[in-house]
CSV table of C-alpha atoms in Angstrom, one decimal:
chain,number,residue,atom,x,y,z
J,1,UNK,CA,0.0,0.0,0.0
J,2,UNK,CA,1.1,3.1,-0.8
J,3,UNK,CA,1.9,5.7,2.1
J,4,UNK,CA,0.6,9.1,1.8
J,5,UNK,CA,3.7,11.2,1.5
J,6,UNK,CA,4.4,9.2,-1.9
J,7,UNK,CA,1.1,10.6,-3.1
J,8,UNK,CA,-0.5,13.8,-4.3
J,9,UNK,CA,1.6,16.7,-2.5
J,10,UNK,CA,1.7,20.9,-2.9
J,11,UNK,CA,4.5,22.6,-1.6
J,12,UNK,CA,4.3,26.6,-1.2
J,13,UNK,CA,6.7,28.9,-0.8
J,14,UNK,CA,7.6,32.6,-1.0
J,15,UNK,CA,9.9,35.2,-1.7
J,16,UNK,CA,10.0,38.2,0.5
J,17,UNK,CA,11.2,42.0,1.3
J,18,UNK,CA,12.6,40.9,4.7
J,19,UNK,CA,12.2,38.7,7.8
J,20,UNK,CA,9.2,40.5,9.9
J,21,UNK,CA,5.9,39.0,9.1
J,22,UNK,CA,3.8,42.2,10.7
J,23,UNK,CA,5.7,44.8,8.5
J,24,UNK,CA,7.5,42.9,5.1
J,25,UNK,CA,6.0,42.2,1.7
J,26,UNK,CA,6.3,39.2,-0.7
J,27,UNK,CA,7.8,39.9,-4.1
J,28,UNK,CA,7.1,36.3,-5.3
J,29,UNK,CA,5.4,33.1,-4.6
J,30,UNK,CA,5.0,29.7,-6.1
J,31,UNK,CA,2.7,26.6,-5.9
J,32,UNK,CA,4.0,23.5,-6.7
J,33,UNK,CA,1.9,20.4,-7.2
J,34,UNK,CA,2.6,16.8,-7.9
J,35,UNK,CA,0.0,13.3,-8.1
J,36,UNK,CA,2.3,10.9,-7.2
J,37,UNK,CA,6.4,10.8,-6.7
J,38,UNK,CA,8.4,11.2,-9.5
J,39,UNK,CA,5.3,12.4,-11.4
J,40,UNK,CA,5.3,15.5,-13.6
J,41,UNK,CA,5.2,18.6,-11.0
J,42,UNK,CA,2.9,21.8,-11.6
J,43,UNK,CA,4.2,25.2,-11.0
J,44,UNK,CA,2.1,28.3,-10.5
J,45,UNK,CA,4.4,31.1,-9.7
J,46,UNK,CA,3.8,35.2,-9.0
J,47,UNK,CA,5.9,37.8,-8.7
J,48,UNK,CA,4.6,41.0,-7.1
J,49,UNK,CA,5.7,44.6,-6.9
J,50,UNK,CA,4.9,45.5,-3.6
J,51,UNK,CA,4.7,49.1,-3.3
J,52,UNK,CA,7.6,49.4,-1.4
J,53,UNK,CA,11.3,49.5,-1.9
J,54,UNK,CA,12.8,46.3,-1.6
J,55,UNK,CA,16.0,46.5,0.6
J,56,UNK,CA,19.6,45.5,-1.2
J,57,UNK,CA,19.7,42.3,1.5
J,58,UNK,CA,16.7,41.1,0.4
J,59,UNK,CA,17.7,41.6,-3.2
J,60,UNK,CA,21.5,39.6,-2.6
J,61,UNK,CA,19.3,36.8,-1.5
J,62,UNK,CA,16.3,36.4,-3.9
J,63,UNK,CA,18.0,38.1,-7.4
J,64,UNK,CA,14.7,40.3,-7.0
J,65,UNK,CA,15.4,44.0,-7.9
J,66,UNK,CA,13.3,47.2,-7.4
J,67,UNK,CA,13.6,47.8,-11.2
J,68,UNK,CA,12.7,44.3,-12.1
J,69,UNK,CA,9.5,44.2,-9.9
J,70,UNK,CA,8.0,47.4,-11.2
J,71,UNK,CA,8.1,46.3,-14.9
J,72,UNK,CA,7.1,43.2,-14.5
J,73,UNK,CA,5.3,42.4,-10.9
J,74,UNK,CA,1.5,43.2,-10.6
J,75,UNK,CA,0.3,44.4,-7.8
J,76,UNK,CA,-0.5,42.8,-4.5
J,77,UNK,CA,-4.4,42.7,-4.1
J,78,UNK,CA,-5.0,40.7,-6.9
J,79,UNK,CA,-2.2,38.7,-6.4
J,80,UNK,CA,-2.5,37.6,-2.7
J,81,UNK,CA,-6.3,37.2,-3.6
J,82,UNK,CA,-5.3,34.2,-6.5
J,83,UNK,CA,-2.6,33.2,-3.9
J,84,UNK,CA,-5.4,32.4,-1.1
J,85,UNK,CA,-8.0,30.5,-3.8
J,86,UNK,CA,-5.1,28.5,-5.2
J,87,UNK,CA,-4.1,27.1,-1.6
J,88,UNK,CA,-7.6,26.5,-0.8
J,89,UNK,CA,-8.6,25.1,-4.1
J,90,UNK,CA,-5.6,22.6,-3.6
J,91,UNK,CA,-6.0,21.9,-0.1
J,92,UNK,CA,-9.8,21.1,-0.6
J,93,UNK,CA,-8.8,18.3,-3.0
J,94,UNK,CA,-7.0,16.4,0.3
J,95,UNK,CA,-3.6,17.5,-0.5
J,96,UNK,CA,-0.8,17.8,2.2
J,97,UNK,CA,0.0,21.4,2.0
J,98,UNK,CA,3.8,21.5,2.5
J,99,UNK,CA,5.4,24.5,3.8
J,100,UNK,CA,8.7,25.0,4.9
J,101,UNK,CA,8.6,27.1,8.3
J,102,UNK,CA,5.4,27.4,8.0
J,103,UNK,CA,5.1,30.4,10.2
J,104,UNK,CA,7.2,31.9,8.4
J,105,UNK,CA,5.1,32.1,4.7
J,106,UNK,CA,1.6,31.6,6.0
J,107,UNK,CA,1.4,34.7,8.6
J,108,UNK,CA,3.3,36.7,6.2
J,109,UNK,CA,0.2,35.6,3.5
J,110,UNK,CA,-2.1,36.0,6.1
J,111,UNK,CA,-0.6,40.2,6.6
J,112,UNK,CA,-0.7,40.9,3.2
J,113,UNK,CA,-4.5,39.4,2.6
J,114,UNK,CA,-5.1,41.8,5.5
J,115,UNK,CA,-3.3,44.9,4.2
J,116,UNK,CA,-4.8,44.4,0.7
J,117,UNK,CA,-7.6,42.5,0.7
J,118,UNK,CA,-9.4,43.1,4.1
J,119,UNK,CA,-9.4,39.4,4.8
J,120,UNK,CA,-7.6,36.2,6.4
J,121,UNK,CA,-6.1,33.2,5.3
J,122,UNK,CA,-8.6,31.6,7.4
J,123,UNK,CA,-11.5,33.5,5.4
J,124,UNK,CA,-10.4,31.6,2.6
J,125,UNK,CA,-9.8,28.3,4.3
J,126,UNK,CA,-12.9,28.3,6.2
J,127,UNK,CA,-14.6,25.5,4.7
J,128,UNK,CA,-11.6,23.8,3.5
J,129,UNK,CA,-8.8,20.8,5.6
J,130,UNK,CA,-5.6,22.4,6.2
J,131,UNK,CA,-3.2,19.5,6.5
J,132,UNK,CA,0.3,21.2,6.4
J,133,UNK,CA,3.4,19.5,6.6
J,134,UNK,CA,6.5,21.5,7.8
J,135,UNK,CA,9.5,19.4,6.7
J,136,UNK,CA,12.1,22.1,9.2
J,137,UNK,CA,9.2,20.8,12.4
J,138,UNK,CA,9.4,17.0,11.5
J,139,UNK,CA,13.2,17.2,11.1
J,140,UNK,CA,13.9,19.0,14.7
J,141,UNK,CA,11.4,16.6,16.2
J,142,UNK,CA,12.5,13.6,14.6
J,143,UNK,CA,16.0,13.8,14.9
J,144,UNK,CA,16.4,16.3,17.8
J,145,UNK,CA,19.7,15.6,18.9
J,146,UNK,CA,21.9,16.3,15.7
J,147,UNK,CA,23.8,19.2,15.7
J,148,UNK,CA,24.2,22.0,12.9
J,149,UNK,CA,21.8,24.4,11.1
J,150,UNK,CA,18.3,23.2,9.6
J,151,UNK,CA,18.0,25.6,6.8
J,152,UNK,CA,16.4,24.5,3.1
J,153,UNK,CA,19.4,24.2,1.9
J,154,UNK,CA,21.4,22.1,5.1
J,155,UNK,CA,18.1,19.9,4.9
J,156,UNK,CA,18.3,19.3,1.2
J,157,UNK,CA,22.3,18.8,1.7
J,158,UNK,CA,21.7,16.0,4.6
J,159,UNK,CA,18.6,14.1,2.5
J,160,UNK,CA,20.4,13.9,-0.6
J,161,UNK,CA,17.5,16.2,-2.1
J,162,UNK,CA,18.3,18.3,-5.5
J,163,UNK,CA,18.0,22.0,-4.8
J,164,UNK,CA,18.5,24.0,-7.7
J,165,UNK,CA,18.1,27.8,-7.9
J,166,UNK,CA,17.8,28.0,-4.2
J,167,UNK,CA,15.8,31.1,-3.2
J,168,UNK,CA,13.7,31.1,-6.0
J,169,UNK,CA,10.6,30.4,-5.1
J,170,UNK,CA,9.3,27.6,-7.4
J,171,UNK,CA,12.8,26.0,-6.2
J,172,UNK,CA,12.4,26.2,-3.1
J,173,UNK,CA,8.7,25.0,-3.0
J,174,UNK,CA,9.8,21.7,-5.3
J,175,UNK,CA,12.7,21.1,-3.1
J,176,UNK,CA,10.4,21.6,0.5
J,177,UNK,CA,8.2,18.8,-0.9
J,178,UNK,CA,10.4,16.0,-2.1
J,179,UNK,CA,12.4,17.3,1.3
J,180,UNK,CA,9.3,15.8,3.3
J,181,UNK,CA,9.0,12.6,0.7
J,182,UNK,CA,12.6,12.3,1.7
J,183,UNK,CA,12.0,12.4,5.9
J,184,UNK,CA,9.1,10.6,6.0
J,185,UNK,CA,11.1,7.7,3.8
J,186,UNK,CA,13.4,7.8,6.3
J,187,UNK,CA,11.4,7.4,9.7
J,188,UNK,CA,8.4,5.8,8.1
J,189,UNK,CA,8.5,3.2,10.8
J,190,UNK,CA,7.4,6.5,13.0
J,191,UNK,CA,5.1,8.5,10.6
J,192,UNK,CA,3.7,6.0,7.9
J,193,UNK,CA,0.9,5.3,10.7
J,194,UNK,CA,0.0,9.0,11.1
J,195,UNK,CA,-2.7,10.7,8.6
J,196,UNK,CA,-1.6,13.9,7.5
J,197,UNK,CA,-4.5,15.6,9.6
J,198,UNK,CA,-3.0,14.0,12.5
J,199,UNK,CA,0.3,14.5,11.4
J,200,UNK,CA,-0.9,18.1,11.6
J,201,UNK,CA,-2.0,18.3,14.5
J,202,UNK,CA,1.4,16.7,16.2
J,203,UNK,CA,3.1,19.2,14.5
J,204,UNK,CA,1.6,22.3,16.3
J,205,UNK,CA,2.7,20.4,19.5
J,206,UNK,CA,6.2,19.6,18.6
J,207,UNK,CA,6.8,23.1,16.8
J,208,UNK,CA,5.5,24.7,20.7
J,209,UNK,CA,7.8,22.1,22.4
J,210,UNK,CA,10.9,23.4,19.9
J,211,UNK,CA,10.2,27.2,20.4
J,212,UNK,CA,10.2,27.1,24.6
J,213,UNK,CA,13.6,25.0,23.6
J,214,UNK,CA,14.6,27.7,21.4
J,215,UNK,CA,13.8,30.6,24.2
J,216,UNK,CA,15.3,28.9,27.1
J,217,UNK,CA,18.4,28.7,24.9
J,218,UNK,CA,18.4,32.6,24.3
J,219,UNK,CA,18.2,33.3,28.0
J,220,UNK,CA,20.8,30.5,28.6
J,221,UNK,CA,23.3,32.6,25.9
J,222,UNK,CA,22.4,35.5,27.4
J,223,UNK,CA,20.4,37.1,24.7
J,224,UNK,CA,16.8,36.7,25.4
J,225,UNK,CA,14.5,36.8,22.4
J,226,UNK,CA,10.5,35.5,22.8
J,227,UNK,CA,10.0,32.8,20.5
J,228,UNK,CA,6.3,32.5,19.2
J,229,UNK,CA,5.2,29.0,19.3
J,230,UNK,CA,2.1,29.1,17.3
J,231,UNK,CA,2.0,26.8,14.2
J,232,UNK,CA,1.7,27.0,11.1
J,233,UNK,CA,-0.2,30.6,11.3
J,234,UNK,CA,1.3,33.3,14.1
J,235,UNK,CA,-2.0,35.2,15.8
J,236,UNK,CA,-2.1,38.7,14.6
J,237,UNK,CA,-0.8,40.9,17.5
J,238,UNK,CA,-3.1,43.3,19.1
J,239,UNK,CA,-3.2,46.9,17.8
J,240,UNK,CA,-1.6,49.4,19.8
J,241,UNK,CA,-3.6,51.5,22.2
């Protein structure tokens, strides 16, 4: 019998002006499907000019330039609008929506839905089964003692995964989901008995359990930093008084 990790997967992923999900933008963003493994993958990419000036850090990273964006990027509201209704559209087929740190893309999606469109991602996944699957949360929980970094590109390195163009977002997105093909292969013995709704639902747990490590780390170094363990969407924080 086949497991369900060497079925019908989506993997999204996104390219951004910077690190802070209340206040950055995405540039560009791609969702990538595929039936079974090894089958022909889908791509649905878009690139966004976000209104803003995109810092030169950001720009080293992604290849994404202010000049570039403005000739050919649309703008945001229609964008993050086909964004939303493509992950919902997917996910209500029963697809494993795989997202690498989750937290990360989603709340950012979430803020720019928000700022443009006067919505949520939950508005648009209200009647719909998010199942995500965070390849960085299965790896620290699965093998929680090894040492080193857990970036996209470490991962890829350590499970013998191709990751070409890295920081392109279609790359990126492929890469995440033959990442999580590639761990659950490895400690099927530990997740082949999990449903991905359960799976998700573990996840949220373990990701809370790896931020309090993370914090209690910080303060350890000296250098406390709050680490927010919601998964895989961050609560909006409360408007200033």
């Amino acid at each position: 019998m086949m497991h369900w990790f060497e079925g019908p997967l989506a993997a999204f992923d996104t390219e951004t002006t910077g690190v802070d999900v209340e206040q950055d933008r995405i540039v560009s963003a791609a969702l990538v499907a595929q039936d079974t493994t090894g089958g022909r993958v889908r791509v649905t990419r878009w690139l966004v000019n976000p209104g803003i000036p995109v810092p030169a850090g950001a720009t080293e990273i992604h290849g994404l330039t202010d000049d570039h964006l403005q000739r050919n990027g649309r703008w945001p509201a229609p964008v993050m609008d086909e964004i939303a209704r493509s992950l919902a559209e997917s996910c209500a087929t029963g697809r494993p929506l795989v997202v690498m740190n989750a937290p990360f893309d989603l709340t950012l999606l979430d803020r720019e839905l928000k700022r443009h469109r006067a919505s949520s991602l939950a508005g648009y996944m209200a009647d719909v089964p998010l199942r995500v699957v965070d390849p960085r949360v299965l790896d620290k929980h699965l093998d929680r003692y090894r040492k080193g970094r857990r970036t996209l590109t470490d991962l890829c390195q350590l499970y013998e995964v191709p990751l070409d163009g890295a920081h392109d977002a279609a790359a990126d997105a492929a890469a995440s989901l033959e990442l999580v093909r590639a761990i659950c292969r490895r400690f099927s013995s530990r997740l082949e008995r999990l449903s991905p709704a359960e799976l998700h639902t573990l996840q949220a747990t373990w990701h809370a359990a790896q931020a309090r490590g993370l914090e209690a780390w910080f303060t350890k170094s000296g250098t406390p930093e709050p680490v927010d363990p919601a998964w895989p969407l961050r609560p909006e924080l409360p408007a200033a008084a």
